Amino acid sequence: MSITFQTTSVAGQARTGRLVTPHAELETPVFMPVGTVGSVKGVPQDILEELGAQIILGNTYHLYLRPGVETVRRMGGLHGFISWDRAILTDSGGFQVFSLSELRKLNEDGVTFRSHLDGSSHFFSPESAMQAQIGLGADIIMAFDECTEYPADLARVRASMEMTARWAARSKTYFEAHKEQVSWGMESKIASEHVGTAALGCAGQHEVDEPAELRSAGQPRAAVPTQGARQPKGLSLREHATQALFGIVQGGMDRELRRESAERTVEIGFPGYAIGGLSVGEPRELTREIVESALEYLPKDKPRYLMGVGNPEEIVEYAGLGVDMMDCVQPTRAARHGLLFTSEGKISIKQARYAQDPEPLDPNCGCRVCQRYSRGYLRHLFASNEILAQVLNTIHNLSFYLDTMRRVRHSISLGEESRSLSGIWSQPNVRPPRIQA
């Protein structure tokens, strides 16, 4: 098993689904917080669990440079290294190498680039990118691709798209030959030596006894185990699971090239498909047009992942078009600059008008920040350059994104085809109550 995907409800083009990975069962459409170096900036893993994050994203390029793939592999892969027992997706590093336009050289074999940390020279190929991601051990990994800049002429975009198709085939060939080398076996060994597999939530629906001293009275188990696969009592699901390799559709801003890229990628055959190369400076209207054109040619029985998009309005819109998975750094990046998303619109908490505001940041939000702190205090923390400002701002923004997606799923399950953020937030709150210790 790598993953299984099943559509559970449909409203127009939008759909909800159940995506079962080796570490967790996800409800889709799902938003994935970005944990670039194995950390969603400023937010501990237990709070991510509390917020309802089902899956997080790690960055192969950054983790390859520091702490290094071998270090992560020896500690049980990313799940063991960062103490996260839910699902993880890693990108291939292609976009990050693309962003190093002044520090890279590309040819058919791969990309030579210089580290942004120390200027040292490195080389990524489809094969080495797969090797790195197998070592990192995420549930879902991505084929190595080339992202095209915007604007770019047609010849450049076609050459890039064709390179991506060839690299996708090479990625799959290497992955299929080496997928059994995933680091979960090492993770199981480490787990059994220290806390036992039960404490990691590995037993699926069949629980095994957990020593009482491992958790406080009333404390929930640390993990959200996979519910979709049944295994004998005490047997880790991951012992018989492999990672899932997704292909990536490229083609710049040309609809015909996007169609060709989608068809060629589907012909190679992957358990899921991503739409890449967007949010690189193009107008939003063009982004939507390209997303729609690519979705038209992707299988309806496989998960569809839109990479690096977008703001709250966009994640509602693209879920309405039938996208199943999305990620974006915007909720965390905006939080660090004092830009907060609320059901009543954006708030720049740095503004002086909030200095004596006793109201919660968002009266419709149930996150720990809005339940406890005033706008005036959040503004004071930001103006004082307190680290806590970035932490609290990030928790709220992530909560807003995850709550938005939860509301989207609820709307679709009711047969409602809502594609506006205001429409989603006008509905009753569907956030589950917080578990009390």
mmCIF file of N, CA and C in Angstrom, residues 317-373:
data_model
loop_
_atom_site.group_PDB
_atom_site.id
_atom_site.type_symbol
_atom_site.label_atom_id
_atom_site.label_comp_id
_atom_site.label_asym_id
_atom_site.label_seq_id
_atom_site.Cartn_x
_atom_site.Cartn_y
_atom_site.Cartn_z
ATOM 1 N N GLU A 317 -11.741 28.974 -3.469
ATOM 2 C CA GLU A 317 -12.027 28.929 -4.901
ATOM 3 C C GLU A 317 -11.522 27.640 -5.540
ATOM 4 N N TYR A 318 -10.289 27.253 -5.234
ATOM 5 C CA TYR A 318 -9.717 26.085 -5.887
ATOM 6 C C TYR A 318 -10.295 24.778 -5.351
ATOM 7 N N ALA A 319 -10.686 24.773 -4.077
ATOM 8 C CA ALA A 319 -11.419 23.610 -3.585
ATOM 9 C C ALA A 319 -12.735 23.470 -4.345
ATOM 10 N N GLY A 320 -13.340 24.600 -4.697
ATOM 11 C CA GLY A 320 -14.567 24.576 -5.471
ATOM 12 C C GLY A 320 -14.385 24.062 -6.882
ATOM 13 N N LEU A 321 -13.154 24.121 -7.380
ATOM 14 C CA LEU A 321 -12.860 23.609 -8.722
ATOM 15 C C LEU A 321 -12.501 22.123 -8.710
ATOM 16 N N GLY A 322 -12.354 21.551 -7.510
ATOM 17 C CA GLY A 322 -12.040 20.129 -7.426
ATOM 18 C C GLY A 322 -10.628 19.807 -7.010
ATOM 19 N N VAL A 323 -9.870 20.788 -6.495
ATOM 20 C CA VAL A 323 -8.532 20.530 -5.968
ATOM 21 C C VAL A 323 -8.671 19.867 -4.596
ATOM 22 N N ASP A 324 -7.851 18.857 -4.342
ATOM 23 C CA ASP A 324 -7.945 18.087 -3.105
ATOM 24 C C ASP A 324 -6.914 18.480 -2.053
ATOM 25 N N MET A 325 -5.767 19.024 -2.481
ATOM 26 C CA MET A 325 -4.672 19.325 -1.562
ATOM 27 C C MET A 325 -4.050 20.660 -1.945
ATOM 28 N N MET A 326 -3.733 21.476 -0.946
ATOM 29 C CA MET A 326 -3.085 22.763 -1.186
ATOM 30 C C MET A 326 -2.097 23.063 -0.070
ATOM 31 N N ASP A 327 -1.065 23.824 -0.396
ATOM 32 C CA ASP A 327 -0.130 24.315 0.611
ATOM 33 C C ASP A 327 0.251 25.740 0.260
ATOM 34 N N CYS A 328 0.681 26.485 1.256
ATOM 35 C CA CYS A 328 1.137 27.857 1.003
ATOM 36 C C CYS A 328 1.842 28.371 2.252
ATOM 37 N N VAL A 329 2.888 29.166 2.060
ATOM 38 C CA VAL A 329 3.591 29.772 3.192
ATOM 39 C C VAL A 329 2.892 31.031 3.684
ATOM 40 N N GLN A 330 1.847 31.473 2.995
ATOM 41 C CA GLN A 330 1.254 32.773 3.303
ATOM 42 C C GLN A 330 0.757 32.906 4.743
ATOM 43 N N PRO A 331 0.058 31.919 5.324
ATOM 44 C CA PRO A 331 -0.416 32.136 6.695
ATOM 45 C C PRO A 331 0.713 32.357 7.696
ATOM 46 N N THR A 332 1.841 31.669 7.527
ATOM 47 C CA THR A 332 2.949 31.841 8.460
ATOM 48 C C THR A 332 3.777 33.084 8.124
ATOM 49 N N ARG A 333 4.010 33.313 6.847
ATOM 50 C CA ARG A 333 4.810 34.482 6.449
ATOM 51 C C ARG A 333 4.073 35.775 6.778
ATOM 52 N N ALA A 334 2.791 35.831 6.461
ATOM 53 C CA ALA A 334 2.013 37.045 6.751
ATOM 54 C C ALA A 334 1.964 37.303 8.248
ATOM 55 N N ALA A 335 1.847 36.247 9.039
ATOM 56 C CA ALA A 335 1.778 36.398 10.496
ATOM 57 C C ALA A 335 3.023 37.080 11.038
ATOM 58 N N ARG A 336 4.175 36.724 10.493
ATOM 59 C CA ARG A 336 5.428 37.310 10.989
ATOM 60 C C ARG A 336 5.534 38.793 10.653
ATOM 61 N N HIS A 337 4.721 39.244 9.697
ATOM 62 C CA HIS A 337 4.717 40.666 9.338
ATOM 63 C C HIS A 337 3.478 41.388 9.868
ATOM 64 N N GLY A 338 2.740 40.715 10.748
ATOM 65 C CA GLY A 338 1.601 41.364 11.403
ATOM 66 C C GLY A 338 0.322 41.394 10.589
ATOM 67 N N LEU A 339 0.256 40.621 9.510
ATOM 68 C CA LEU A 339 -0.958 40.568 8.706
ATOM 69 C C LEU A 339 -1.757 39.334 9.104
ATOM 70 N N LEU A 340 -2.975 39.550 9.587
ATOM 71 C CA LEU A 340 -3.785 38.479 10.139
ATOM 72 C C LEU A 340 -5.091 38.354 9.364
ATOM 73 N N PHE A 341 -5.521 37.116 9.169
ATOM 74 C CA PHE A 341 -6.746 36.837 8.425
ATOM 75 C C PHE A 341 -7.877 36.571 9.415
ATOM 76 N N THR A 342 -9.020 37.218 9.174
ATOM 77 C CA THR A 342 -10.176 37.023 10.038
ATOM 78 C C THR A 342 -11.428 36.866 9.190
ATOM 79 N N SER A 343 -12.511 36.444 9.832
ATOM 80 C CA SER A 343 -13.782 36.282 9.133
ATOM 81 C C SER A 343 -14.356 37.616 8.702
ATOM 82 N N GLU A 344 -13.795 38.706 9.211
ATOM 83 C CA GLU A 344 -14.254 40.052 8.856
ATOM 84 C C GLU A 344 -13.267 40.765 7.938
ATOM 85 N N GLY A 345 -12.264 40.047 7.441
ATOM 86 C CA GLY A 345 -11.275 40.630 6.543
ATOM 87 C C GLY A 345 -9.881 40.629 7.143
ATOM 88 N N LYS A 346 -8.922 41.155 6.404
ATOM 89 C CA LYS A 346 -7.536 41.191 6.859
ATOM 90 C C LYS A 346 -7.342 42.298 7.894
ATOM 91 N N ILE A 347 -6.450 42.040 8.847
ATOM 92 C CA ILE A 347 -6.095 43.021 9.869
ATOM 93 C C ILE A 347 -4.580 43.155 9.904
ATOM 94 N N SER A 348 -4.095 44.388 9.803
ATOM 95 C CA SER A 348 -2.674 44.664 10.012
ATOM 96 C C SER A 348 -2.527 45.094 11.459
ATOM 97 N N ILE A 349 -2.125 44.160 12.305
ATOM 98 C CA ILE A 349 -2.136 44.393 13.746
ATOM 99 C C ILE A 349 -1.115 45.439 14.168
ATOM 100 N N LYS A 350 -0.203 45.800 13.282
ATOM 101 C CA LYS A 350 0.797 46.814 13.621
ATOM 102 C C LYS A 350 0.211 48.222 13.664
ATOM 103 N N GLN A 351 -0.998 48.408 13.141
ATOM 104 C CA GLN A 351 -1.593 49.738 13.064
ATOM 105 C C GLN A 351 -1.941 50.272 14.453
ATOM 106 N N ALA A 352 -1.738 51.565 14.636
ATOM 107 C CA ALA A 352 -1.930 52.197 15.954
ATOM 108 C C ALA A 352 -3.374 52.140 16.420
ATOM 109 N N ARG A 353 -4.317 52.021 15.512
ATOM 110 C CA ARG A 353 -5.730 52.036 15.920
ATOM 111 C C ARG A 353 -6.110 50.825 16.772
ATOM 112 N N TYR A 354 -5.262 49.797 16.800
ATOM 113 C CA TYR A 354 -5.555 48.616 17.608
ATOM 114 C C TYR A 354 -4.901 48.677 18.986
ATOM 115 N N ALA A 355 -4.182 49.769 19.287
ATOM 116 C CA ALA A 355 -3.384 49.834 20.513
ATOM 117 C C ALA A 355 -4.231 49.692 21.775
ATOM 118 N N GLN A 356 -5.456 50.203 21.756
ATOM 119 C CA GLN A 356 -6.312 50.122 22.944
ATOM 120 C C GLN A 356 -7.600 49.353 22.651
ATOM 121 N N ASP A 357 -7.530 48.452 21.688
ATOM 122 C CA ASP A 357 -8.718 47.690 21.289
ATOM 123 C C ASP A 357 -8.855 46.457 22.196
ATOM 124 N N PRO A 358 -9.933 46.383 23.001
ATOM 125 C CA PRO A 358 -10.084 45.261 23.939
ATOM 126 C C PRO A 358 -10.710 44.016 23.316
ATOM 127 N N GLU A 359 -11.120 44.109 22.046
ATOM 128 C CA GLU A 359 -11.839 43.004 21.421
ATOM 129 C C GLU A 359 -10.884 41.893 20.985
ATOM 130 N N PRO A 360 -11.410 40.676 20.888
ATOM 131 C CA PRO A 360 -10.581 39.587 20.343
ATOM 132 C C PRO A 360 -10.267 39.840 18.881
ATOM 133 N N LEU A 361 -9.211 39.219 18.406
ATOM 134 C CA LEU A 361 -8.801 39.405 17.024
ATOM 135 C C LEU A 361 -9.933 39.079 16.063
ATOM 136 N N ASP A 362 -10.604 37.948 16.271
ATOM 137 C CA ASP A 362 -11.718 37.531 15.420
ATOM 138 C C ASP A 362 -12.792 36.930 16.320
ATOM 139 N N PRO A 363 -13.932 37.608 16.479
ATOM 140 C CA PRO A 363 -14.973 37.104 17.385
ATOM 141 C C PRO A 363 -15.573 35.777 16.937
ATOM 142 N N ASN A 364 -15.354 35.412 15.678
ATOM 143 C CA ASN A 364 -15.902 34.153 15.161
ATOM 144 C C ASN A 364 -14.900 33.006 15.183
ATOM 145 N N CYS A 365 -13.721 33.256 15.737
ATOM 146 C CA CYS A 365 -12.656 32.247 15.738
ATOM 147 C C CYS A 365 -12.549 31.589 17.104
ATOM 148 N N GLY A 366 -12.398 30.283 17.113
ATOM 149 C CA GLY A 366 -12.300 29.549 18.371
ATOM 150 C C GLY A 366 -10.884 29.187 18.762
ATOM 151 N N CYS A 367 -9.870 29.739 18.082
ATOM 152 C CA CYS A 367 -8.493 29.365 18.401
ATOM 153 C C CYS A 367 -8.081 29.926 19.759
ATOM 154 N N ARG A 368 -7.008 29.383 20.311
ATOM 155 C CA ARG A 368 -6.556 29.781 21.643
ATOM 156 C C ARG A 368 -6.155 31.249 21.705
ATOM 157 N N VAL A 369 -5.756 31.831 20.593
ATOM 158 C CA VAL A 369 -5.371 33.246 20.576
ATOM 159 C C VAL A 369 -6.604 34.124 20.720
ATOM 160 N N CYS A 370 -7.607 33.864 19.914
ATOM 161 C CA CYS A 370 -8.821 34.689 19.942
ATOM 162 C C CYS A 370 -9.632 34.471 21.218
ATOM 163 N N GLN A 371 -9.497 33.305 21.837
ATOM 164 C CA GLN A 371 -10.218 33.027 23.068
ATOM 165 C C GLN A 371 -9.582 33.694 24.283
ATOM 166 N N ARG A 372 -8.334 34.164 24.141
ATOM 167 C CA ARG A 372 -7.622 34.652 25.330
ATOM 168 C C ARG A 372 -7.136 36.091 25.218
ATOM 169 N N TYR A 373 -6.664 36.502 24.033
ATOM 170 C CA TYR A 373 -5.950 37.776 23.934
ATOM 171 C C TYR A 373 -6.743 38.829 23.168
#
